[in-house]
Amino acid sequence: MIQAGMGVRVGNANLASATTNAGAYGAISCVGLGDDFDRTFREYETVSKRNLAKEIRMAKELTKGNGPLGVNIMVVLTNYEDMVRVSIEEGIDFIISGAGLPLRLPEYANENVPLIPVVSSGRALELILRTWERRYNRKPAAVIVEGPLCGGHLAFNDEQLREPEKYSLEVLFKDVKAVLGQHDLMHVPVIGAGAVSIPEDVLTVIEMGYNGVQIGTRFICTTESGMSEEGKQLYVSSSSQDTVIISSPVGMPVRVIKSPLVERVMSGKKEQFACPYKCLKTCDRSKVLFCIARALIHAWAGNMDEGLFMTGYDLDRVNDVIPVKKFFDDLEVSAANYHSQIPAYQG
Ligand SMILES: Cc1cc2nc3c(=O)[nH]c(=O)nc-3n(C[C@H](O)[C@H](O)[C@H](O)COP(=O)(O)O)c2cc1C
C-alpha cells in the first residue's frame, strides 16, 4: 500500500514516516514547499529545494532510516527537475510522478532509484514505456493506475468523467496489463488508486488483479496528515454529494469539496492574486480564475473561505480522523478474516 504524496503539504514527512513505520510505502509531496507568497521566483526555487531536503531528512529521522520512503513529483511543476535531483541527493527510495507524462524523468533520475509513473490509460503508459526504452533504456519499477473516482487532478475529460464506469479500475487494469504485456513487462507491479477508503476496498482491488493500492483521501483524515484540523473536519462532515469537479489552473479537471472559493470560481468570478513564482508550466495567469497554489496553502492553514479542498469521490466512508496505525490494524483484521474464508489447501 502506497500513501499518496498529496500536495500541498498534506503528504508531509509526518504522514509519510507514519505510513512507512506501519509497514507500507510513505510518500512526501514536492509541491507547494516554497513557504509564502512574498518570494520571487528565484527565492521560491531555492526555498523549495531546501524545504524538500528538510522534509526528507525529517522523515528519515522518524523512520530511523528504515524505508521505503518516496516522493511524489508532479510533471507540471516548473521546478520538476530540481525536485527530482534533490530527492535523489537525499537518498529517496522511490519516485512517483504523474499529473502529466513523466517522459523525461529518467534523464534527471539517472541513478538506480525506482521510478513509478502514474497513468489513467494504457495509451499514456505506452507513450511512457516507448520513450523510456528508446531514450534511456529504463523500465518502471511499478505503475500506478488512477481511476476516475480519484482525488487530485484527473487525466480524464468531461465526457469520460460523466461515464466513470467505462473507465473503472477493472477496465483500466486490462488496458494497462495489455500494454505491459506488449513490452514484456508483465512482472511489473500495478497499483490501483481511487476510492480505496476502508480495508475491504484494498482486498477488492487486489482481487481485480492489482498488486497494491495507493490511498489518498482516507489518509488526509489521519492524525498525522499535514491538513489543518479545520480542513480535516470538513472532509469528515462532507459526503460525495458535496464534491464537484472544476477546471484547475493545472489544465486538468480536479475534484474538490464545495466551499466559498469553489462557489465563487463556479460563478465565473476571477480572484485577485499575484503570481510571483510561476509554479506551474501549464498555468496562464491571465486566463485562470484563481491561484491553485495559494488556495491549497490556505486549505493547509485552515482558512476555510480561501482554501481549496481537493478530494476523492468517496467521502461517504471517511467519517473520522484516525491514527495511520489504526488503518493498518483494521486492514490486518480484514485480511485475516478474508483468508480464513478460503478453504485450507489439502495437498
Ligand atoms: C488533497 C489531495 C492532493 C493530491 N495531490 C497529488 C499530488 O500532488 N500529486 C499526485 O500525483 N497526486 C495527487 N493526488 C492524487 C493521489 O495521489 C491519489 O492517487 C488519489 O487521491 C487516490 O484516490 P483517493 O483519494 O480516492 O484515495 C492528490 C489527492 C488529494 C486528495
mmCIF file of C-alpha atoms and ligand atoms in Angstrom:
data_model
loop_
_atom_site.group_PDB
_atom_site.id
_atom_site.type_symbol
_atom_site.label_atom_id
_atom_site.label_comp_id
_atom_site.label_asym_id
_atom_site.label_seq_id
_atom_site.Cartn_x
_atom_site.Cartn_y
_atom_site.Cartn_z
ATOM 1 C CA MET A 1 0.000 0.000 0.000
ATOM 2 C CA ILE A 2 1.320 3.412 -1.035
ATOM 3 C CA GLN A 3 0.170 6.560 0.759
ATOM 4 C CA ALA A 4 -0.452 9.229 -1.855
ATOM 5 C CA GLY A 5 2.078 12.061 -1.724
ATOM 6 C CA MET A 6 -0.596 14.724 -1.556
ATOM 7 C CA GLY A 7 0.058 18.388 -2.165
ATOM 8 C CA VAL A 8 0.063 20.940 -0.713
ATOM 9 C CA ARG A 9 1.863 19.783 2.451
ATOM 10 C CA VAL A 10 -0.765 17.106 3.256
ATOM 11 C CA GLY A 11 1.606 14.288 2.395
ATOM 12 C CA ASN A 12 4.438 15.593 4.539
ATOM 13 C CA ALA A 13 7.283 13.956 6.489
ATOM 14 C CA ASN A 14 4.967 13.176 9.381
ATOM 15 C CA LEU A 15 2.375 11.292 7.325
ATOM 16 C CA ALA A 16 4.927 9.574 5.109
ATOM 17 C CA SER A 17 7.008 8.345 8.058
ATOM 18 C CA ALA A 18 3.922 7.109 9.944
ATOM 19 C CA THR A 19 2.903 5.121 6.853
ATOM 20 C CA THR A 20 6.366 3.664 6.383
ATOM 21 C CA ASN A 21 6.570 2.826 10.082
ATOM 22 C CA ALA A 22 3.267 0.954 9.717
ATOM 23 C CA GLY A 23 4.920 -1.270 7.109
ATOM 24 C CA ALA A 24 3.727 0.416 3.898
ATOM 25 C CA TYR A 25 5.138 2.963 1.445
ATOM 26 C CA GLY A 26 5.094 6.587 2.629
ATOM 27 C CA ALA A 27 5.452 9.389 0.090
ATOM 28 C CA ILE A 28 6.226 13.086 0.507
ATOM 29 C CA SER A 29 4.639 15.596 -1.843
ATOM 30 C CA CYS A 30 7.057 18.005 -3.557
ATOM 31 C CA VAL A 31 4.520 20.677 -4.427
ATOM 32 C CA GLY A 32 3.997 23.991 -2.609
ATOM 33 C CA LEU A 33 7.119 23.916 -0.460
ATOM 34 C CA GLY A 34 8.139 27.492 -1.300
ATOM 35 C CA ASP A 35 6.951 28.939 2.038
ATOM 36 C CA ASP A 36 4.845 32.026 1.294
ATOM 37 C CA PHE A 37 3.882 34.454 -1.431
ATOM 38 C CA ASP A 38 6.374 37.206 -0.768
ATOM 39 C CA ARG A 39 9.140 35.441 -2.600
ATOM 40 C CA THR A 40 10.433 35.998 -6.089
ATOM 41 C CA PHE A 41 10.683 33.095 -8.496
ATOM 42 C CA ARG A 42 14.361 32.540 -7.763
ATOM 43 C CA GLU A 43 13.858 32.535 -3.985
ATOM 44 C CA TYR A 44 10.931 30.172 -4.423
ATOM 45 C CA GLU A 45 13.148 27.689 -6.272
ATOM 46 C CA THR A 46 15.861 27.829 -3.588
ATOM 47 C CA VAL A 47 13.435 27.629 -0.669
ATOM 48 C CA SER A 48 11.551 24.721 -2.282
ATOM 49 C CA LYS A 49 14.790 22.750 -2.641
ATOM 50 C CA ARG A 50 15.797 23.464 0.943
ATOM 51 C CA ASN A 51 12.366 22.549 2.312
ATOM 52 C CA LEU A 52 12.184 19.298 0.347
ATOM 53 C CA ALA A 53 15.602 18.261 1.674
ATOM 54 C CA LYS A 54 14.384 19.143 5.181
ATOM 55 C CA GLU A 55 11.196 17.066 4.776
ATOM 56 C CA ILE A 56 13.098 14.028 3.502
ATOM 57 C CA ARG A 57 15.654 14.271 6.331
ATOM 58 C CA MET A 58 12.899 14.608 8.918
ATOM 59 C CA ALA A 59 11.045 11.589 7.527
ATOM 60 C CA LYS A 60 14.266 9.555 7.557
ATOM 61 C CA GLU A 61 14.825 10.505 11.159
ATOM 62 C CA LEU A 62 11.273 9.477 12.078
ATOM 63 C CA THR A 63 11.668 6.123 10.317
ATOM 64 C CA LYS A 64 15.177 5.686 11.741
ATOM 65 C CA GLY A 65 16.486 5.293 8.220
ATOM 66 C CA ASN A 66 14.289 2.272 7.556
ATOM 67 C CA GLY A 67 12.467 2.865 4.269
ATOM 68 C CA PRO A 68 10.744 2.660 1.989
ATOM 69 C CA LEU A 69 10.258 6.420 1.716
ATOM 70 C CA GLY A 70 9.321 8.052 -1.553
ATOM 71 C CA VAL A 71 8.335 11.349 -3.119
ATOM 72 C CA ASN A 72 5.512 12.380 -5.417
ATOM 73 C CA ILE A 73 6.533 14.917 -8.053
ATOM 74 C CA MET A 74 4.023 16.457 -10.446
ATOM 75 C CA VAL A 75 5.279 16.752 -14.029
ATOM 76 C CA VAL A 76 3.605 20.166 -14.424
ATOM 77 C CA LEU A 77 5.833 21.824 -11.809
ATOM 78 C CA THR A 78 8.276 24.411 -13.167
ATOM 79 C CA ASN A 79 10.834 23.171 -10.625
ATOM 80 C CA TYR A 80 10.250 19.498 -11.544
ATOM 81 C CA GLU A 81 13.888 18.786 -12.381
ATOM 82 C CA ASP A 82 15.059 20.398 -9.112
ATOM 83 C CA MET A 83 12.652 18.295 -7.084
ATOM 84 C CA VAL A 84 13.854 15.075 -8.745
ATOM 85 C CA ARG A 85 17.515 15.937 -8.245
ATOM 86 C CA VAL A 86 17.109 16.948 -4.576
ATOM 87 C CA SER A 87 15.143 13.743 -3.883
ATOM 88 C CA ILE A 88 17.973 11.659 -5.309
ATOM 89 C CA GLU A 89 20.670 13.625 -3.473
ATOM 90 C CA GLU A 90 18.768 12.991 -0.229
ATOM 91 C CA GLY A 91 18.675 9.250 -0.921
ATOM 92 C CA ILE A 92 14.956 8.758 -1.556
ATOM 93 C CA ASP A 93 13.860 5.145 -2.116
ATOM 94 C CA PHE A 94 11.405 5.704 -4.977
ATOM 95 C CA ILE A 95 9.916 8.461 -7.129
ATOM 96 C CA ILE A 96 6.257 8.633 -8.172
ATOM 97 C CA SER A 97 5.442 11.044 -10.965
ATOM 98 C CA GLY A 98 2.145 11.962 -12.621
ATOM 99 C CA ALA A 99 -0.102 14.937 -13.454
ATOM 100 C CA GLY A 100 1.340 14.899 -16.951
ATOM 101 C CA LEU A 101 3.502 12.307 -18.696
ATOM 102 C CA PRO A 102 6.881 11.887 -16.927
ATOM 103 C CA LEU A 103 8.673 11.329 -20.231
ATOM 104 C CA ARG A 104 11.953 12.976 -19.162
ATOM 105 C CA LEU A 105 12.039 11.646 -15.607
ATOM 106 C CA PRO A 106 14.890 9.140 -16.286
ATOM 107 C CA GLU A 107 17.016 11.996 -17.637
ATOM 108 C CA TYR A 108 17.062 13.666 -14.216
ATOM 109 C CA ALA A 109 16.997 10.449 -12.200
ATOM 110 C CA ASN A 110 19.944 8.741 -13.796
ATOM 111 C CA GLU A 111 20.675 6.593 -10.775
ATOM 112 C CA ASN A 112 19.162 3.335 -9.657
ATOM 113 C CA VAL A 113 16.197 4.896 -7.899
ATOM 114 C CA PRO A 114 12.946 3.086 -8.777
ATOM 115 C CA LEU A 115 10.640 5.204 -10.954
ATOM 116 C CA ILE A 116 6.858 4.836 -10.759
ATOM 117 C CA PRO A 117 4.736 6.640 -13.358
ATOM 118 C CA VAL A 118 1.066 7.435 -12.721
ATOM 119 C CA VAL A 119 -1.312 6.771 -15.633
ATOM 120 C CA SER A 120 -5.035 6.603 -16.332
ATOM 121 C CA SER A 121 -4.895 4.689 -19.612
ATOM 122 C CA GLY A 122 -2.884 2.085 -21.478
ATOM 123 C CA ARG A 123 -2.231 4.739 -24.140
ATOM 124 C CA ALA A 124 -0.423 7.023 -21.693
ATOM 125 C CA LEU A 125 1.606 4.088 -20.396
ATOM 126 C CA GLU A 126 2.536 3.069 -23.940
ATOM 127 C CA LEU A 127 3.971 6.537 -24.600
ATOM 128 C CA ILE A 128 5.984 6.493 -21.382
ATOM 129 C CA LEU A 129 7.334 2.969 -21.911
ATOM 130 C CA ARG A 130 8.282 3.636 -25.522
ATOM 131 C CA THR A 131 10.071 6.894 -24.647
ATOM 132 C CA TRP A 132 11.880 5.461 -21.617
ATOM 133 C CA GLU A 133 13.033 2.385 -23.561
ATOM 134 C CA ARG A 134 14.170 4.288 -26.641
ATOM 135 C CA ARG A 135 15.844 7.274 -24.997
ATOM 136 C CA TYR A 136 17.035 5.952 -21.646
ATOM 137 C CA ASN A 137 16.825 2.152 -21.682
ATOM 138 C CA ARG A 138 14.805 2.460 -18.491
ATOM 139 C CA LYS A 139 11.801 0.496 -17.180
ATOM 140 C CA PRO A 140 9.270 1.432 -14.497
ATOM 141 C CA ALA A 141 9.577 -0.231 -11.086
ATOM 142 C CA ALA A 142 5.776 -0.213 -10.801
ATOM 143 C CA VAL A 143 2.842 1.574 -12.407
ATOM 144 C CA ILE A 144 0.094 3.445 -10.557
ATOM 145 C CA VAL A 145 -3.313 3.445 -12.245
ATOM 146 C CA GLU A 146 -5.605 6.299 -11.200
ATOM 147 C CA GLY A 147 -9.306 5.744 -11.899
ATOM 148 C CA PRO A 148 -11.941 8.474 -12.363
ATOM 149 C CA LEU A 149 -13.045 8.432 -8.702
ATOM 150 C CA CYS A 150 -9.585 9.535 -7.550
ATOM 151 C CA GLY A 151 -8.672 12.648 -5.657
ATOM 152 C CA GLY A 152 -6.304 15.193 -7.119
ATOM 153 C CA HIS A 153 -6.040 16.039 -10.799
ATOM 154 C CA LEU A 154 -7.843 13.710 -13.156
ATOM 155 C CA ALA A 155 -6.478 12.572 -16.520
ATOM 156 C CA PHE A 156 -9.990 12.207 -17.975
ATOM 157 C CA ASN A 157 -12.019 14.686 -19.998
ATOM 158 C CA ASP A 158 -15.503 15.923 -19.033
ATOM 159 C CA GLU A 159 -17.210 13.389 -21.279
ATOM 160 C CA GLN A 160 -15.272 10.491 -19.757
ATOM 161 C CA LEU A 161 -15.999 11.745 -16.241
ATOM 162 C CA ARG A 162 -19.737 11.609 -16.991
ATOM 163 C CA GLU A 163 -19.370 7.836 -17.545
ATOM 164 C CA PRO A 164 -16.861 6.763 -14.884
ATOM 165 C CA GLU A 165 -17.969 3.109 -15.084
ATOM 166 C CA LYS A 166 -16.439 2.899 -18.583
ATOM 167 C CA TYR A 167 -13.044 3.682 -17.017
ATOM 168 C CA SER A 168 -13.376 1.703 -13.812
ATOM 169 C CA LEU A 169 -10.281 0.247 -12.171
ATOM 170 C CA GLU A 170 -11.255 -3.193 -13.602
ATOM 171 C CA VAL A 171 -11.366 -1.814 -17.143
ATOM 172 C CA LEU A 172 -8.143 0.171 -16.743
ATOM 173 C CA PHE A 173 -6.345 -2.862 -15.312
ATOM 174 C CA LYS A 174 -6.882 -4.869 -18.513
ATOM 175 C CA ASP A 175 -5.861 -1.905 -20.654
ATOM 176 C CA VAL A 176 -2.632 -1.312 -18.725
ATOM 177 C CA LYS A 177 -1.751 -5.009 -18.466
ATOM 178 C CA ALA A 178 -2.140 -5.411 -22.233
ATOM 179 C CA VAL A 179 0.433 -2.657 -22.779
ATOM 180 C CA LEU A 180 2.808 -4.123 -20.199
ATOM 181 C CA GLY A 181 2.470 -7.486 -21.967
ATOM 182 C CA GLN A 182 3.449 -5.944 -25.313
ATOM 183 C CA HIS A 183 6.639 -4.638 -23.671
ATOM 184 C CA ASP A 184 7.441 -7.918 -21.940
ATOM 185 C CA LEU A 185 6.830 -6.246 -18.555
ATOM 186 C CA MET A 186 4.073 -8.444 -17.097
ATOM 187 C CA HIS A 187 6.114 -8.763 -13.904
ATOM 188 C CA VAL A 188 5.923 -5.006 -13.170
ATOM 189 C CA PRO A 189 3.585 -4.399 -10.189
ATOM 190 C CA VAL A 190 0.393 -2.486 -10.977
ATOM 191 C CA ILE A 191 -1.108 -0.358 -8.210
ATOM 192 C CA GLY A 192 -4.767 0.762 -8.271
ATOM 193 C CA ALA A 193 -5.936 4.144 -6.929
ATOM 194 C CA GLY A 194 -9.317 5.766 -6.405
ATOM 195 C CA ALA A 195 -11.965 5.446 -3.686
ATOM 196 C CA VAL A 196 -9.988 2.965 -1.599
ATOM 197 C CA SER A 197 -11.226 4.106 1.806
ATOM 198 C CA ILE A 198 -11.716 1.076 4.040
ATOM 199 C CA PRO A 199 -9.647 -2.087 4.440
ATOM 200 C CA GLU A 200 -12.178 -4.161 2.456
ATOM 201 C CA ASP A 201 -11.588 -1.892 -0.561
ATOM 202 C CA VAL A 202 -7.932 -2.883 -0.523
ATOM 203 C CA LEU A 203 -8.918 -6.544 -0.830
ATOM 204 C CA THR A 204 -11.413 -5.760 -3.621
ATOM 205 C CA VAL A 205 -8.737 -4.010 -5.678
ATOM 206 C CA ILE A 206 -6.292 -6.876 -5.085
ATOM 207 C CA GLU A 207 -8.991 -9.324 -6.256
ATOM 208 C CA MET A 208 -9.208 -7.378 -9.531
ATOM 209 C CA GLY A 209 -5.591 -8.398 -10.102
ATOM 210 C CA TYR A 210 -3.744 -5.329 -8.848
ATOM 211 C CA ASN A 211 -0.584 -5.853 -6.793
ATOM 212 C CA GLY A 212 -1.360 -2.996 -4.426
ATOM 213 C CA VAL A 213 -3.250 0.226 -3.836
ATOM 214 C CA GLN A 214 -2.470 3.897 -3.492
ATOM 215 C CA ILE A 215 -4.665 5.735 -0.977
ATOM 216 C CA GLY A 216 -5.213 9.482 -0.803
ATOM 217 C CA THR A 217 -8.414 10.884 0.709
ATOM 218 C CA ARG A 218 -8.683 8.441 3.651
ATOM 219 C CA PHE A 219 -5.168 9.472 4.654
ATOM 220 C CA ILE A 220 -5.995 13.192 4.685
ATOM 221 C CA CYS A 221 -8.158 12.392 7.707
ATOM 222 C CA THR A 222 -5.404 10.879 9.798
ATOM 223 C CA THR A 223 -3.850 12.356 12.905
ATOM 224 C CA GLU A 224 -0.515 12.577 11.121
ATOM 225 C CA SER A 225 -1.529 14.294 7.864
ATOM 226 C CA GLY A 226 -0.475 17.882 7.242
ATOM 227 C CA MET A 227 -4.018 19.139 6.541
ATOM 228 C CA SER A 228 -5.339 21.744 9.009
ATOM 229 C CA GLU A 229 -7.686 20.476 11.745
ATOM 230 C CA GLU A 230 -10.472 22.655 10.288
ATOM 231 C CA GLY A 231 -9.844 21.071 6.890
ATOM 232 C CA LYS A 232 -9.921 17.520 8.297
ATOM 233 C CA GLN A 233 -13.298 18.260 9.908
ATOM 234 C CA LEU A 234 -14.624 19.488 6.547
ATOM 235 C CA TYR A 235 -13.691 16.158 4.914
ATOM 236 C CA VAL A 236 -15.199 14.191 7.811
ATOM 237 C CA SER A 237 -18.503 16.096 7.711
ATOM 238 C CA SER A 238 -18.815 16.112 3.895
ATOM 239 C CA SER A 239 -20.269 13.426 1.636
ATOM 240 C CA SER A 240 -19.728 12.550 -2.012
ATOM 241 C CA GLN A 241 -22.730 14.818 -2.764
ATOM 242 C CA ASP A 242 -20.664 17.770 -1.549
ATOM 243 C CA THR A 243 -17.980 17.185 -4.187
ATOM 244 C CA VAL A 244 -17.804 18.805 -7.575
ATOM 245 C CA ILE A 245 -15.332 18.694 -10.477
ATOM 246 C CA ILE A 246 -13.938 22.036 -11.600
ATOM 247 C CA SER A 247 -11.339 23.075 -14.104
ATOM 248 C CA SER A 248 -7.947 23.535 -12.430
ATOM 249 C CA PRO A 249 -5.219 26.050 -13.336
ATOM 250 C CA VAL A 250 -3.079 22.917 -13.821
ATOM 251 C CA GLY A 251 -5.057 22.391 -17.025
ATOM 252 C CA MET A 252 -6.864 19.257 -15.867
ATOM 253 C CA PRO A 253 -10.178 18.646 -14.105
ATOM 254 C CA VAL A 254 -9.948 18.409 -10.324
ATOM 255 C CA ARG A 255 -12.464 17.098 -7.780
ATOM 256 C CA VAL A 256 -12.984 19.372 -4.780
ATOM 257 C CA ILE A 257 -15.322 19.863 -1.838
ATOM 258 C CA LYS A 258 -17.797 22.722 -2.363
ATOM 259 C CA SER A 259 -16.502 25.721 -0.441
ATOM 260 C CA PRO A 260 -16.847 29.506 -0.594
ATOM 261 C CA LEU A 261 -13.892 29.708 -3.024
ATOM 262 C CA VAL A 262 -15.376 26.982 -5.228
ATOM 263 C CA GLU A 263 -18.762 28.779 -5.320
ATOM 264 C CA ARG A 264 -17.017 31.974 -6.459
ATOM 265 C CA VAL A 265 -14.992 30.137 -9.096
ATOM 266 C CA MET A 266 -18.084 28.305 -10.372
ATOM 267 C CA SER A 267 -19.890 31.616 -10.785
ATOM 268 C CA GLY A 268 -17.052 32.693 -13.086
ATOM 269 C CA LYS A 269 -15.629 35.358 -10.763
ATOM 270 C CA LYS A 270 -11.863 35.916 -11.014
ATOM 271 C CA GLU A 271 -9.981 36.066 -7.706
ATOM 272 C CA GLN A 272 -7.372 38.754 -7.077
ATOM 273 C CA PHE A 273 -3.910 37.216 -6.942
ATOM 274 C CA ALA A 274 -0.299 37.872 -7.746
ATOM 275 C CA CYS A 275 1.872 35.211 -9.361
ATOM 276 C CA PRO A 276 5.376 35.782 -8.013
ATOM 277 C CA TYR A 277 6.830 32.356 -8.650
ATOM 278 C CA LYS A 278 5.071 30.742 -11.583
ATOM 279 C CA CYS A 279 4.970 27.259 -10.096
ATOM 280 C CA LEU A 280 3.085 25.521 -12.940
ATOM 281 C CA LYS A 281 4.272 25.083 -16.523
ATOM 282 C CA THR A 282 0.658 24.858 -17.684
ATOM 283 C CA CYS A 283 -0.947 27.799 -15.831
ATOM 284 C CA ASP A 284 -1.760 31.001 -17.725
ATOM 285 C CA ARG A 285 -2.243 33.619 -15.037
ATOM 286 C CA SER A 286 -4.247 35.923 -17.280
ATOM 287 C CA LYS A 287 -6.809 33.201 -18.043
ATOM 288 C CA VAL A 288 -7.284 31.233 -14.815
ATOM 289 C CA LEU A 289 -9.823 32.298 -12.198
ATOM 290 C CA PHE A 290 -7.733 31.558 -9.132
ATOM 291 C CA CYS A 291 -4.239 30.625 -7.970
ATOM 292 C CA ILE A 292 -4.266 26.950 -7.003
ATOM 293 C CA ALA A 293 -1.003 27.149 -5.012
ATOM 294 C CA ARG A 294 -2.417 29.964 -2.896
ATOM 295 C CA ALA A 295 -5.766 28.163 -2.449
ATOM 296 C CA LEU A 296 -4.096 24.918 -1.339
ATOM 297 C CA ILE A 297 -1.838 26.723 1.115
ATOM 298 C CA HIS A 298 -4.965 28.351 2.561
ATOM 299 C CA ALA A 299 -6.539 24.880 2.949
ATOM 300 C CA TRP A 300 -3.423 23.632 4.697
ATOM 301 C CA ALA A 301 -3.534 26.688 7.010
ATOM 302 C CA GLY A 302 -7.240 26.214 7.817
ATOM 303 C CA ASN A 303 -8.591 29.285 6.046
ATOM 304 C CA MET A 304 -11.987 27.934 5.069
ATOM 305 C CA ASP A 305 -13.075 30.918 2.958
ATOM 306 C CA GLU A 306 -9.991 30.969 0.733
ATOM 307 C CA GLY A 307 -8.995 27.295 0.810
ATOM 308 C CA LEU A 308 -9.408 24.672 -1.943
ATOM 309 C CA PHE A 309 -10.018 21.160 -0.630
ATOM 310 C CA MET A 310 -9.137 18.553 -3.254
ATOM 311 C CA THR A 311 -10.775 15.212 -2.639
ATOM 312 C CA GLY A 312 -11.562 11.761 -3.966
ATOM 313 C CA TYR A 313 -15.221 10.942 -4.697
ATOM 314 C CA ASP A 314 -15.676 8.599 -1.767
ATOM 315 C CA LEU A 315 -16.201 10.895 1.193
ATOM 316 C CA ASP A 316 -19.179 8.879 2.427
ATOM 317 C CA ARG A 317 -16.934 6.408 4.208
ATOM 318 C CA VAL A 318 -14.415 8.878 5.587
ATOM 319 C CA ASN A 319 -16.179 9.778 8.805
ATOM 320 C CA ASP A 320 -13.465 10.193 11.388
ATOM 321 C CA VAL A 321 -9.862 11.202 11.934
ATOM 322 C CA ILE A 322 -7.792 8.141 12.790
ATOM 323 C CA PRO A 323 -4.118 7.483 13.502
ATOM 324 C CA VAL A 324 -2.404 5.909 10.484
ATOM 325 C CA LYS A 325 -1.692 2.771 12.522
ATOM 326 C CA LYS A 326 -5.422 2.118 13.060
ATOM 327 C CA PHE A 327 -5.966 1.787 9.322
ATOM 328 C CA PHE A 328 -3.295 -0.900 9.126
ATOM 329 C CA ASP A 329 -4.518 -2.707 12.258
ATOM 330 C CA ASP A 330 -8.029 -2.850 10.744
ATOM 331 C CA LEU A 331 -6.577 -3.995 7.435
ATOM 332 C CA GLU A 332 -4.796 -6.852 9.161
ATOM 333 C CA VAL A 333 -8.075 -7.995 10.754
ATOM 334 C CA SER A 334 -9.928 -7.791 7.410
ATOM 335 C CA ALA A 335 -7.172 -9.698 5.639
ATOM 336 C CA ALA A 336 -7.191 -12.409 8.329
ATOM 337 C CA ASN A 337 -10.995 -12.784 8.016
ATOM 338 C CA TYR A 338 -10.683 -12.883 4.254
ATOM 339 C CA HIS A 339 -8.054 -15.629 4.346
ATOM 340 C CA SER A 340 -9.999 -17.672 6.924
ATOM 341 C CA GLN A 341 -12.853 -17.859 4.388
ATOM 342 C CA ILE A 342 -10.603 -19.582 1.855
ATOM 343 C CA PRO A 343 -10.585 -23.377 2.419
ATOM 344 C CA ALA A 344 -7.179 -24.686 3.518
ATOM 345 C CA TYR A 345 -5.118 -26.320 0.792
ATOM 346 C CA GLN A 346 -5.489 -30.080 1.092
ATOM 347 C CA GLY A 347 -2.344 -31.152 -0.712
HETATM 348 C C1 LIG B 1 -5.610 16.560 -1.409
HETATM 349 C C2 LIG B 1 -5.017 15.715 -2.492
HETATM 350 C C3 LIG B 1 -3.794 16.073 -3.033
HETATM 351 C C4 LIG B 1 -3.216 15.305 -4.042
HETATM 352 N N1 LIG B 1 -2.007 15.686 -4.540
HETATM 353 C C5 LIG B 1 -1.398 14.940 -5.504
HETATM 354 C C6 LIG B 1 -0.100 15.309 -5.990
HETATM 355 O O1 LIG B 1 0.493 16.299 -5.564
HETATM 356 N N2 LIG B 1 0.440 14.538 -6.954
HETATM 357 C C7 LIG B 1 -0.209 13.420 -7.451
HETATM 358 O O2 LIG B 1 0.336 12.729 -8.326
HETATM 359 N N3 LIG B 1 -1.426 13.040 -6.987
HETATM 360 C C8 LIG B 1 -2.028 13.775 -6.022
HETATM 361 N N4 LIG B 1 -3.265 13.398 -5.537
HETATM 362 C C9 LIG B 1 -3.870 12.139 -6.034
HETATM 363 C C10 LIG B 1 -3.413 10.977 -5.151
HETATM 364 O O3 LIG B 1 -2.057 10.733 -5.422
HETATM 365 C C11 LIG B 1 -4.205 9.644 -5.282
HETATM 366 O O4 LIG B 1 -3.902 8.959 -6.439
HETATM 367 C C12 LIG B 1 -5.684 9.768 -5.169
HETATM 368 O O5 LIG B 1 -6.002 10.668 -4.148
HETATM 369 C C13 LIG B 1 -6.291 8.415 -4.889
HETATM 370 O O6 LIG B 1 -7.678 8.499 -4.761
HETATM 371 P P1 LIG B 1 -8.403 8.605 -3.336
HETATM 372 O O7 LIG B 1 -8.196 9.999 -2.883
HETATM 373 O O8 LIG B 1 -9.835 8.319 -3.676
HETATM 374 O O9 LIG B 1 -7.795 7.604 -2.422
HETATM 375 C C14 LIG B 1 -3.879 14.146 -4.535
HETATM 376 C C15 LIG B 1 -5.098 13.780 -3.964
HETATM 377 C C16 LIG B 1 -5.686 14.541 -2.964
HETATM 378 C C17 LIG B 1 -6.982 14.103 -2.381
#
